[in-house]
GROMACS .gro file of C-alpha atoms in nm:
model
  204
    1MET     CA    1  19.721   5.067  14.787
    2TYR     CA    2  19.702   5.395  14.599
    3VAL     CA    3  19.708   5.473  14.229
    4ARG     CA    4  19.799   5.765  14.007
    5SER     CA    5  19.649   5.762  13.659
    6ILE     CA    6  19.762   5.968  13.360
    7TYR     CA    7  19.524   5.999  13.066
    8ALA     CA    8  19.661   6.164  12.753
    9THR     CA    9  19.525   6.222  12.404
   10GLY     CA   10  19.706   6.330  12.091
   11ASP     CA   11  19.817   6.242  11.740
   12PRO     CA   12  19.787   5.865  11.684
   13ALA     CA   13  20.098   5.876  11.463
   14GLU     CA   14  20.309   5.981  11.764
   15LEU     CA   15  20.160   5.735  12.011
   16ASP     CA   16  20.381   5.427  11.973
   17GLY     CA   17  20.706   5.619  12.015
   18VAL     CA   18  20.590   5.777  12.339
   19ALA     CA   19  20.446   5.448  12.465
   20GLU     CA   20  20.783   5.280  12.410
   21ALA     CA   21  20.961   5.558  12.601
   22LEU     CA   22  20.721   5.513  12.891
   23ARG     CA   23  20.758   5.134  12.878
   24THR     CA   24  21.135   5.159  12.909
   25GLU     CA   25  21.260   5.482  13.069
   26GLY     CA   26  20.930   5.558  13.238
   27ARG     CA   27  20.917   5.219  13.402
   28GLU     CA   28  21.277   5.247  13.519
   29LEU     CA   29  21.209   5.587  13.675
   30LEU     CA   30  20.901   5.459  13.857
   31SER     CA   31  21.075   5.143  13.975
   32ALA     CA   32  21.343   5.348  14.149
   33GLN     CA   33  21.089   5.529  14.366
   34PRO     CA   34  21.015   5.410  14.722
   35GLY     CA   35  20.678   5.244  14.761
   36PHE     CA   36  20.632   5.159  14.392
   37ARG     CA   37  20.413   4.851  14.342
   38GLY     CA   38  20.351   4.825  13.969
   39MET     CA   39  20.250   4.990  13.646
   40GLY     CA   40  19.993   4.958  13.370
   41LEU     CA   41  20.039   5.111  13.023
   42PHE     CA   42  19.751   5.102  12.776
   43VAL     CA   43  19.689   5.256  12.433
   44ASP     CA   44  19.412   5.319  12.183
   45ARG     CA   45  19.609   5.351  11.861
   46GLU     CA   46  19.309   5.429  11.643
   47LEU     CA   47  19.190   5.736  11.834
   48GLY     CA   48  19.519   5.839  11.993
   49LYS     CA   49  19.467   5.775  12.365
   50LEU     CA   50  19.718   5.668  12.627
   51LEU     CA   51  19.654   5.561  12.985
   52VAL     CA   52  19.921   5.500  13.250
   53GLY     CA   53  19.851   5.375  13.600
   54SER     CA   54  20.114   5.351  13.874
   55TRP     CA   55  20.055   5.170  14.204
   56TRP     CA   56  20.193   5.278  14.542
   57ASP     CA   57  20.206   5.149  14.898
   58ASP     CA   58  20.067   5.468  15.046
   59GLU     CA   59  19.966   5.824  14.967
   60ALA     CA   60  20.300   5.964  15.080
   61SER     CA   61  20.492   5.748  14.830
   62ARG     CA   62  20.254   5.843  14.553
   63GLN     CA   63  20.291   6.214  14.625
   64ALA     CA   64  20.668   6.202  14.663
   65SER     CA   65  20.707   6.017  14.333
   66ASN     CA   66  20.493   6.274  14.156
   67GLU     CA   67  20.713   6.555  14.285
   68GLN     CA   68  21.023   6.370  14.170
   69LEU     CA   69  20.902   6.260  13.828
   70SER     CA   70  20.643   6.509  13.700
   71LYS     CA   71  20.890   6.718  13.498
   72ARG     CA   72  21.045   6.419  13.321
   73ARG     CA   73  20.701   6.263  13.271
   74ASP     CA   74  20.584   6.576  13.092
   75GLU     CA   75  20.894   6.563  12.870
   76LEU     CA   76  20.830   6.199  12.778
   77LEU     CA   77  20.466   6.269  12.694
   78ALA     CA   78  20.534   6.590  12.500
   79PRO     CA   79  20.582   6.444  12.148
   80PHE     CA   80  20.233   6.290  12.163
   81ALA     CA   81  20.012   6.452  12.425
   82ARG     CA   82  19.787   6.746  12.348
   83THR     CA   83  19.574   6.694  12.659
   84VAL     CA   84  19.687   6.537  12.987
   85THR     CA   85  19.479   6.458  13.296
   86VAL     CA   86  19.634   6.330  13.620
   87ASP     CA   87  19.411   6.172  13.885
   88ASN     CA   88  19.470   6.010  14.224
   89TRP     CA   89  19.278   5.709  14.351
   90GLU     CA   90  19.245   5.466  14.638
   91ALA     CA   91  19.250   5.101  14.532
   92ALA     CA   92  18.942   4.974  14.717
   93VAL     CA   93  18.947   4.629  14.555
   94ALA     CA   94  19.242   4.486  14.362
   95ARG     CA   95  19.290   4.149  14.192
   96ARG     CA   96  19.604   4.230  13.997
   97ALA     CA   97  19.773   4.051  13.710
   98GLN     CA   98  20.137   3.972  13.787
   99ASP     CA   99  20.265   4.035  13.435
  100LEU     CA  100  20.087   4.099  13.108
  101GLY     CA  101  20.231   4.229  12.784
  102PRO     CA  102  20.126   4.310  12.427
  103GLY     CA  103  19.827   4.118  12.299
  104GLY     CA  104  19.616   4.171  12.608
  105GLY     CA  105  19.311   4.394  12.635
  106PHE     CA  106  19.203   4.644  12.900
  107ARG     CA  107  18.855   4.781  12.971
  108LEU     CA  108  18.805   5.098  13.175
  109VAL     CA  109  18.468   5.201  13.317
  110ARG     CA  110  18.431   5.535  13.491
  111MET     CA  111  18.146   5.607  13.730
  112ASN     CA  112  18.003   5.888  13.938
  113VAL     CA  113  17.862   5.811  14.280
  114GLU     CA  114  17.759   6.019  14.578
  115PRO     CA  115  18.047   6.029  14.829
  116ALA     CA  116  17.813   5.888  15.093
  117ASP     CA  117  17.756   5.583  14.870
  118ILE     CA  118  18.122   5.498  14.805
  119ASP     CA  119  18.126   5.224  15.068
  120LEU     CA  120  17.806   5.081  14.921
  121LEU     CA  121  17.972   5.072  14.580
  122VAL     CA  122  18.280   4.899  14.722
  123SER     CA  123  18.081   4.632  14.905
  124THR     CA  124  17.853   4.575  14.604
  125PHE     CA  125  18.149   4.533  14.373
  126ARG     CA  126  18.343   4.309  14.612
  127ASP     CA  127  18.055   4.088  14.724
  128THR     CA  128  17.819   4.080  14.423
  129SER     CA  129  17.990   4.185  14.099
  130LEU     CA  130  18.341   4.049  14.148
  131PRO     CA  131  18.250   3.681  14.202
  132LYS     CA  132  18.050   3.686  13.876
  133ILE     CA  133  18.316   3.872  13.676
  134GLN     CA  134  18.585   3.632  13.791
  135GLN     CA  135  18.397   3.347  13.621
  136ILE     CA  136  18.437   3.512  13.279
  137PRO     CA  137  18.700   3.335  13.064
  138GLY     CA  138  19.020   3.526  12.997
  139LEU     CA  139  19.003   3.770  13.287
  140ASP     CA  140  19.354   3.823  13.426
  141GLY     CA  141  19.300   4.105  13.674
  142ILE     CA  142  19.046   4.362  13.789
  143SER     CA  143  19.047   4.659  14.025
  144LEU     CA  144  18.801   4.912  14.165
  145LEU     CA  145  18.951   5.255  14.226
  146VAL     CA  146  18.767   5.527  14.418
  147ASP     CA  147  18.798   5.898  14.479
  148ARG     CA  148  18.598   5.951  14.796
  149ASP     CA  149  18.620   6.329  14.800
  150ARG     CA  150  18.500   6.382  14.443
  151GLY     CA  151  18.248   6.098  14.423
  152ARG     CA  152  18.415   5.909  14.141
  153ALA     CA  153  18.515   5.551  14.074
  154ALA     CA  154  18.680   5.347  13.801
  155VAL     CA  155  18.691   4.976  13.725
  156GLY     CA  156  18.981   4.845  13.519
  157ALA     CA  157  18.976   4.488  13.386
  158LEU     CA  158  19.264   4.307  13.217
  159TYR     CA  159  19.216   4.024  12.969
  160GLY     CA  160  19.485   3.795  12.834
  161ASP     CA  161  19.396   3.867  12.472
  162ARG     CA  162  19.169   4.090  12.266
  163ASN     CA  163  18.938   3.803  12.172
  164ALA     CA  164  18.861   3.738  12.538
  165LEU     CA  165  18.799   4.109  12.593
  166VAL     CA  166  18.553   4.123  12.303
  167ALA     CA  167  18.379   3.801  12.406
  168SER     CA  168  18.324   3.932  12.760
  169ARG     CA  169  18.132   4.245  12.662
  170GLY     CA  170  17.779   4.109  12.691
  171ALA     CA  171  17.826   3.928  13.020
  172VAL     CA  172  18.011   4.220  13.176
  173ALA     CA  173  17.743   4.468  13.063
  174ALA     CA  174  17.477   4.270  13.250
  175ILE     CA  175  17.688   4.252  13.566
  176ARG     CA  176  17.773   4.623  13.541
  177GLY     CA  177  17.409   4.721  13.503
  178GLU     CA  178  17.307   4.517  13.806
  179GLY     CA  179  17.593   4.649  14.017
  180THR     CA  180  17.556   5.017  13.938
  181THR     CA  181  17.183   5.005  14.005
  182LYS     CA  182  17.236   4.841  14.344
  183ALA     CA  183  17.516   5.083  14.436
  184ARG     CA  184  17.333   5.395  14.309
  185ALA     CA  185  17.624   5.472  14.075
  186THR     CA  186  17.614   5.616  13.722
  187THR     CA  187  17.841   5.494  13.444
  188THR     CA  188  17.996   5.797  13.269
  189SER     CA  189  18.233   5.634  13.019
  190LEU     CA  190  18.335   5.296  12.880
  191GLU     CA  191  18.666   5.253  12.695
  192GLU     CA  192  18.887   4.970  12.572
  193PHE     CA  193  19.263   4.973  12.517
  194ASP     CA  194  19.544   4.748  12.400
  195VAL     CA  195  19.789   4.645  12.670
  196VAL     CA  196  20.147   4.759  12.629
  197LEU     CA  197  20.254   4.656  12.979
  198ALA     CA  198  20.095   4.552  13.308
  199THR     CA  199  20.315   4.453  13.600
  200ALA     CA  200  20.279   4.408  13.973
  201VAL     CA  201  20.574   4.430  14.213
  202PRO     CA  202  20.534   4.188  14.507
  203HIS     CA  203  20.607   4.308  14.857
  204ALA     CA  204  20.941   4.199  14.991
   0.00000   0.00000   0.00000
């Protein structure tokens, strides 16, 4: 599968209104697009950060949906967003939560890796890191996204509640350190968000 992520920052006071618009109208717009396979919507209310991920069957569906929806997306984000970054990813490993709503927690780790080492990162995550992470209580879903051309990767992990997210930090840090060393990757950022919405659309 393929993913488009939207990362926006702005005035925390305007965040909840825009998040609600994306949860309702935004989700309806995405759901009407061919190839749509799910959506994640996450917020950091304290700092004023918003992250949206949409999942697609293939690159063509992802691109077509962007052409159809980019204007309306910008309008929905406008009351809040002062900066917006849109990125495209390949979902190299995905263990997705079927449905998760408010109360959950989301951790995002971004990494840089040489393009030649992307496959090493994928195999290390799938074969070494993932089995250990899946033993951590409260984990509801986790994915590794890669950008092969630009030498970037991101791991997103969903937890059923904030307490589980907080409790996992130490164990996950040890696994992350081991994995990035083995895969010759460099962690560039670590962020945590509250879950507004996380859904997966099953194939027919």
